[in-house]
Amino acid sequence: MSFGQQGGPPSQWDPWKPHSQQPWTDDGNGGTPDWAALAEASESRNRKKRLLLIGGGAVATLAIGTAVAMAVVSAGGDDEKAGKPTSQLPATASLPGSGGTAPSFAPTSAAPPLDPKDFIASKAKDTAPLGAELLFPGTQLTMGSTVYKKGATADTQDCATASQGTLPAVLGASGCTTLMRATYAKDGTAVTVGVAVFDTEAQAAKAKAQSDKKGFVKPLAGNGVKDFCSSALCRTTINSVGRYAYFTIAGFTDGKDVTTKDTPVFSIGDDLAEFTFRQINRRGEAQASAAANR
């Protein structure tokens, strides 16, 4: 009687399943184990262990790297604020030392500069000594490279007696209080400049506006200057600054009429008008400086 095999096909050995049957071979040697299969199974098991170790290490490394990165981000919070533009910084009121109270300073004691024009604009401020010799000092006048010899000077409170034509009426109506005159000459030409003094700038401006070519100051001869412009045609000018109106009359000392081609006559008249303007302004500057230093 023969016995058959029990349980169907022989079970296969799985190295990862406990109690599984190891492979055997029936090669007629009485059930000797298959050493080649055992060796291959052992190598497979070792290879899987190495893969598990490598994978676990990578996961651990990734976890450590993530933790370090989070720590860096957390620690760098203040640095990031420091690198932001000023528009993203806290408001000024929240910055250290930026209290809400602005610093206060004591008011300065320095007064604003005085305007020289104010001192020649009215009698109230224009109080310095005044006269023809003060306004036209010395014995000669140098304008650029030209030198003019000074002649006679005169002062009068009767403005009409030192003027002629339509000018006496204009000066009287405008309130002229003094008329100063000075004469200069050079190479046969002569000029008399007359400065009319008023109490206010408005009065001087009125006299200038109402004056015309038919009114002029009387030429002043003397002190080495011959009579001029008594009957000949002469050149005249009119202007004003501050409370002063000033007039010039220029011509030839030989009685010749002045024409538009007589440049020397125009030059002496323009130079004396310019010098008079400067002298009146210097008067204002001197008084402003003196008042500021008191």
CSV table of C-alpha atoms in Angstrom, one decimal:
chain,number,residue,atom,x,y,z
A,1,MET,CA,0.0,0.0,0.0
A,2,SER,CA,1.4,3.2,-0.9
A,3,PHE,CA,1.0,6.6,0.8
A,4,GLY,CA,0.3,9.8,-1.2
A,5,GLN,CA,1.5,13.3,-0.3
A,6,GLN,CA,-0.7,15.4,2.0
A,7,GLY,CA,-1.9,19.0,1.6
A,8,GLY,CA,-1.2,19.8,-2.0
A,9,PRO,CA,1.9,21.5,-3.4
A,10,PRO,CA,4.7,22.1,-1.0
A,11,SER,CA,4.7,25.6,0.8
A,12,GLN,CA,7.1,28.3,-0.4
A,13,TRP,CA,9.5,29.9,2.2
A,14,ASP,CA,9.1,33.6,2.7
A,15,PRO,CA,11.9,35.0,4.7
A,16,TRP,CA,9.6,37.9,5.9
A,17,LYS,CA,6.9,35.5,7.2
A,18,PRO,CA,7.5,33.8,10.6
A,19,HIS,CA,7.4,30.1,10.7
A,20,SER,CA,7.3,29.8,6.9
A,21,GLN,CA,8.9,26.6,5.5
A,22,GLN,CA,12.3,27.0,4.1
A,23,PRO,CA,12.8,25.6,0.6
A,24,TRP,CA,14.0,22.1,0.3
A,25,THR,CA,15.0,20.3,-2.8
A,26,ASP,CA,14.4,16.6,-3.5
A,27,ASP,CA,17.6,15.7,-5.3
A,28,GLY,CA,17.8,12.3,-3.8
A,29,ASN,CA,20.2,13.2,-1.0
A,30,GLY,CA,17.6,12.7,1.7
A,31,GLY,CA,16.2,16.3,1.9
A,32,THR,CA,19.4,18.4,1.8
A,33,PRO,CA,18.6,22.2,2.1
A,34,ASP,CA,19.0,24.3,-1.1
A,35,TRP,CA,22.0,26.4,0.1
A,36,ALA,CA,22.0,28.6,-3.0
A,37,ALA,CA,18.4,29.7,-2.4
A,38,LEU,CA,19.2,30.3,1.3
A,39,ALA,CA,22.1,32.5,0.3
A,40,GLU,CA,20.0,34.5,-2.2
A,41,ALA,CA,17.2,35.0,0.4
A,42,SER,CA,19.8,36.2,3.0
A,43,GLU,CA,21.2,38.7,0.5
A,44,SER,CA,17.7,40.0,-0.3
A,45,ARG,CA,17.0,40.4,3.3
A,46,ASN,CA,20.2,42.4,3.9
A,47,ARG,CA,19.5,44.6,0.9
A,48,LYS,CA,16.0,45.5,2.2
A,49,LYS,CA,17.5,46.4,5.6
A,50,ARG,CA,20.0,48.7,4.0
A,51,LEU,CA,17.3,50.5,2.0
A,52,LEU,CA,15.3,51.0,5.2
A,53,LEU,CA,18.3,52.4,7.0
A,54,ILE,CA,19.0,54.8,4.1
A,55,GLY,CA,15.4,55.9,3.8
A,56,GLY,CA,15.1,56.5,7.5
A,57,GLY,CA,18.3,58.6,7.5
A,58,ALA,CA,17.0,60.8,4.7
A,59,VAL,CA,13.7,61.4,6.5
A,60,ALA,CA,15.6,62.3,9.7
A,61,THR,CA,17.9,64.6,7.7
A,62,LEU,CA,14.9,66.3,6.1
A,63,ALA,CA,13.3,66.8,9.5
A,64,ILE,CA,16.4,68.3,11.0
A,65,GLY,CA,16.8,70.6,7.9
A,66,THR,CA,13.2,71.8,8.2
A,67,ALA,CA,13.7,72.5,11.9
A,68,VAL,CA,16.9,74.5,11.3
A,69,ALA,CA,15.2,76.5,8.5
A,70,MET,CA,12.3,77.3,10.8
A,71,ALA,CA,14.7,78.5,13.5
A,72,VAL,CA,16.5,80.7,11.0
A,73,VAL,CA,13.3,82.3,9.8
A,74,SER,CA,12.2,82.9,13.4
A,75,ALA,CA,15.5,84.3,14.5
A,76,GLY,CA,15.7,86.5,11.4
A,77,GLY,CA,12.5,88.4,12.1
A,78,ASP,CA,14.2,91.6,13.5
A,79,ASP,CA,16.8,91.5,10.7
A,80,GLU,CA,14.1,91.5,8.1
A,81,LYS,CA,12.6,94.6,9.7
A,82,ALA,CA,16.0,96.3,9.8
A,83,GLY,CA,16.3,95.8,6.0
A,84,LYS,CA,12.9,97.2,5.2
A,85,PRO,CA,12.6,100.7,3.6
A,86,THR,CA,11.8,103.6,6.0
A,87,SER,CA,8.2,103.6,4.7
A,88,GLN,CA,7.6,100.2,6.4
A,89,LEU,CA,9.2,101.1,9.7
A,90,PRO,CA,7.1,102.0,12.7
A,91,ALA,CA,5.6,105.5,12.8
A,92,THR,CA,7.8,108.3,14.2
A,93,ALA,CA,5.8,108.5,17.3
A,94,SER,CA,6.8,104.9,18.2
A,95,LEU,CA,10.5,105.3,17.6
A,96,PRO,CA,12.7,105.6,20.6
A,97,GLY,CA,13.3,109.2,21.7
A,98,SER,CA,10.6,110.5,19.3
A,99,GLY,CA,8.3,112.1,21.9
A,100,GLY,CA,5.3,114.0,20.8
A,101,THR,CA,6.6,117.4,22.0
A,102,ALA,CA,8.7,119.3,19.5
A,103,PRO,CA,11.9,121.0,20.9
A,104,SER,CA,11.4,124.7,21.7
A,105,PHE,CA,13.9,127.5,21.0
A,106,ALA,CA,14.1,130.9,22.6
A,107,PRO,CA,13.2,133.7,20.1
A,108,THR,CA,16.2,135.5,18.6
A,109,SER,CA,16.8,139.1,19.6
A,110,ALA,CA,18.2,140.1,16.2
A,111,ALA,CA,16.0,142.7,14.5
A,112,PRO,CA,15.3,142.6,10.8
A,113,PRO,CA,17.7,144.7,8.7
A,114,LEU,CA,16.7,148.4,8.2
A,115,ASP,CA,15.8,149.6,4.8
A,116,PRO,CA,17.8,152.7,3.7
A,117,LYS,CA,14.9,153.7,1.5
A,118,ASP,CA,12.8,154.3,4.6
A,119,PHE,CA,15.3,156.9,5.8
A,120,ILE,CA,15.0,159.1,2.7
A,121,ALA,CA,11.3,158.6,2.2
A,122,SER,CA,10.1,161.1,4.9
A,123,LYS,CA,11.3,164.0,7.0
A,124,ALA,CA,10.5,162.0,10.2
A,125,LYS,CA,13.4,159.6,9.6
A,126,ASP,CA,15.6,161.6,7.4
A,127,THR,CA,17.1,163.7,10.2
A,128,ALA,CA,20.8,163.8,9.3
A,129,PRO,CA,22.4,167.3,8.6
A,130,LEU,CA,21.6,168.4,5.0
A,131,GLY,CA,23.1,171.0,2.7
A,132,ALA,CA,24.7,171.5,-0.7
A,133,GLU,CA,28.3,171.2,0.6
A,134,LEU,CA,27.4,167.9,2.5
A,135,LEU,CA,25.6,166.4,-0.5
A,136,PHE,CA,28.4,167.6,-3.0
A,137,PRO,CA,31.6,167.6,-1.0
A,138,GLY,CA,35.2,168.2,-2.1
A,139,THR,CA,36.6,170.4,-5.0
A,140,GLN,CA,36.1,168.0,-7.8
A,141,LEU,CA,34.2,164.9,-8.9
A,142,THR,CA,35.5,161.8,-10.6
A,143,MET,CA,33.1,159.6,-12.6
A,144,GLY,CA,35.0,156.7,-14.2
A,145,SER,CA,38.0,158.2,-15.9
A,146,THR,CA,36.5,161.7,-16.2
A,147,VAL,CA,37.2,164.5,-13.6
A,148,TYR,CA,34.9,167.5,-13.2
A,149,LYS,CA,35.9,170.7,-11.4
A,150,LYS,CA,33.5,171.8,-8.8
A,151,GLY,CA,32.2,175.4,-9.0
A,152,ALA,CA,29.8,177.3,-6.8
A,153,THR,CA,27.1,175.8,-4.4
A,154,ALA,CA,24.0,177.4,-2.9
A,155,ASP,CA,21.1,176.6,-0.5
A,156,THR,CA,17.8,178.4,-0.3
A,157,GLN,CA,14.4,177.8,1.4
A,158,ASP,CA,12.7,179.9,-1.2
A,159,CYS,CA,12.6,177.3,-4.0
A,160,ALA,CA,11.0,179.7,-6.5
A,161,THR,CA,14.0,182.1,-6.4
A,162,ALA,CA,16.4,179.3,-7.6
A,163,SER,CA,14.2,178.1,-10.4
A,164,GLN,CA,12.5,179.5,-13.5
A,165,GLY,CA,10.0,178.8,-16.2
A,166,THR,CA,7.2,176.6,-15.0
A,167,LEU,CA,9.3,175.0,-12.3
A,168,PRO,CA,8.7,177.6,-9.5
A,169,ALA,CA,4.9,176.9,-9.5
A,170,VAL,CA,5.4,173.1,-9.5
A,171,LEU,CA,7.8,173.2,-6.6
A,172,GLY,CA,5.5,175.5,-4.6
A,173,ALA,CA,2.4,173.4,-5.2
A,174,SER,CA,4.3,170.2,-4.2
A,175,GLY,CA,5.6,171.7,-0.9
A,176,CYS,CA,9.3,172.3,-1.6
A,177,THR,CA,11.1,173.3,1.5
A,178,THR,CA,14.7,173.7,0.3
A,179,LEU,CA,16.5,173.9,-3.0
A,180,MET,CA,20.2,173.0,-3.1
A,181,ARG,CA,22.4,173.7,-6.1
A,182,ALA,CA,25.9,172.8,-7.2
A,183,THR,CA,27.8,173.4,-10.4
A,184,TYR,CA,30.5,171.4,-12.1
A,185,ALA,CA,32.5,172.2,-15.3
A,186,LYS,CA,34.9,170.5,-17.8
A,187,ASP,CA,36.5,171.7,-21.1
A,188,GLY,CA,34.0,174.5,-21.8
A,189,THR,CA,30.9,172.6,-20.6
A,190,ALA,CA,29.1,173.2,-17.3
A,191,VAL,CA,26.1,171.7,-15.4
A,192,THR,CA,24.1,172.9,-12.4
A,193,VAL,CA,22.2,170.2,-10.5
A,194,GLY,CA,19.4,171.4,-8.2
A,195,VAL,CA,18.0,169.1,-5.5
A,196,ALA,CA,14.5,170.1,-4.2
A,197,VAL,CA,13.6,168.7,-0.7
A,198,PHE,CA,10.1,167.8,0.4
A,199,ASP,CA,8.6,166.3,3.6
A,200,THR,CA,7.4,163.1,1.9
A,201,GLU,CA,8.2,160.8,-1.0
A,202,ALA,CA,4.8,161.4,-2.4
A,203,GLN,CA,5.4,165.1,-2.7
A,204,ALA,CA,8.7,164.6,-4.6
A,205,ALA,CA,7.0,162.2,-7.0
A,206,LYS,CA,4.3,164.7,-7.6
A,207,ALA,CA,6.8,167.4,-8.4
A,208,LYS,CA,8.6,165.1,-10.9
A,209,ALA,CA,5.3,164.1,-12.6
A,210,GLN,CA,4.2,167.8,-13.0
A,211,SER,CA,7.5,169.1,-14.3
A,212,ASP,CA,8.1,169.7,-18.0
A,213,LYS,CA,10.8,170.9,-20.3
A,214,LYS,CA,9.7,174.5,-19.8
A,215,GLY,CA,10.8,174.5,-16.2
A,216,PHE,CA,14.3,174.1,-14.9
A,217,VAL,CA,16.7,175.3,-12.1
A,218,LYS,CA,18.6,178.5,-12.6
A,219,PRO,CA,22.3,177.9,-13.7
A,220,LEU,CA,24.7,178.8,-10.9
A,221,ALA,CA,27.9,180.5,-12.1
A,222,GLY,CA,30.9,181.4,-9.9
A,223,ASN,CA,34.0,180.0,-8.3
A,224,GLY,CA,35.8,179.7,-11.7
A,225,VAL,CA,32.8,178.8,-13.8
A,226,LYS,CA,31.5,181.4,-16.3
A,227,ASP,CA,27.9,182.2,-16.8
A,228,PHE,CA,26.1,179.6,-19.0
A,229,CYS,CA,22.7,178.8,-20.2
A,230,SER,CA,21.4,182.3,-19.6
A,231,SER,CA,20.1,182.7,-23.1
A,232,ALA,CA,21.3,179.7,-25.1
A,233,LEU,CA,19.6,176.4,-25.6
A,234,CYS,CA,20.6,173.9,-22.9
A,235,ARG,CA,19.9,170.3,-22.0
A,236,THR,CA,17.8,169.5,-18.9
A,237,THR,CA,16.8,166.4,-16.9
A,238,ILE,CA,14.2,165.6,-14.2
A,239,ASN,CA,14.1,162.7,-11.7
A,240,SER,CA,13.3,161.9,-8.1
A,241,VAL,CA,14.2,159.4,-5.3
A,242,GLY,CA,12.8,159.3,-1.8
A,243,ARG,CA,11.7,162.7,-0.7
A,244,TYR,CA,14.0,164.4,-3.2
A,245,ALA,CA,13.4,165.7,-6.7
A,246,TYR,CA,16.5,166.6,-8.7
A,247,PHE,CA,17.0,168.6,-11.9
A,248,THR,CA,20.0,169.3,-14.1
A,249,ILE,CA,20.7,172.0,-16.7
A,250,ALA,CA,23.9,171.6,-18.9
A,251,GLY,CA,25.4,173.6,-21.7
A,252,PHE,CA,28.4,175.5,-23.1
A,253,THR,CA,30.2,178.3,-21.1
A,254,ASP,CA,30.7,180.2,-24.4
A,255,GLY,CA,27.0,180.7,-24.9
A,256,LYS,CA,26.6,178.2,-27.8
A,257,ASP,CA,23.4,176.3,-28.2
A,258,VAL,CA,23.3,172.6,-27.4
A,259,THR,CA,22.4,170.1,-30.2
A,260,THR,CA,21.8,166.4,-30.1
A,261,LYS,CA,25.3,165.9,-31.4
A,262,ASP,CA,27.0,167.6,-28.4
A,263,THR,CA,28.0,164.4,-26.5
A,264,PRO,CA,30.1,166.2,-23.9
A,265,VAL,CA,27.1,168.2,-22.7
A,266,PHE,CA,25.0,165.0,-22.5
A,267,SER,CA,27.8,163.2,-20.6
A,268,ILE,CA,28.3,165.9,-17.9
A,269,GLY,CA,24.5,166.2,-17.3
A,270,ASP,CA,24.1,162.4,-17.1
A,271,ASP,CA,27.1,162.0,-14.8
A,272,LEU,CA,25.9,164.6,-12.3
A,273,ALA,CA,22.4,163.1,-12.3
A,274,GLU,CA,23.9,159.7,-11.5
A,275,PHE,CA,26.1,161.1,-8.8
A,276,THR,CA,23.2,162.9,-7.2
A,277,PHE,CA,21.1,159.7,-7.2
A,278,ARG,CA,24.0,157.8,-5.5
A,279,GLN,CA,24.6,160.5,-2.9
A,280,ILE,CA,20.9,160.5,-1.8
A,281,ASN,CA,21.0,156.7,-1.5
A,282,ARG,CA,24.2,156.8,0.5
A,283,ARG,CA,22.5,159.2,2.8
A,284,GLY,CA,19.8,156.6,3.4
A,285,GLU,CA,22.3,153.8,3.9
A,286,ALA,CA,24.4,155.8,6.4
A,287,GLN,CA,21.3,156.6,8.5
A,288,ALA,CA,20.1,153.0,8.4
A,289,SER,CA,23.5,151.7,9.5
A,290,ALA,CA,23.7,154.3,12.4
A,291,ALA,CA,20.1,153.3,13.5
A,292,ALA,CA,20.9,149.6,13.5
A,293,ASN,CA,24.1,150.1,15.6
A,294,ARG,CA,22.3,152.1,18.3
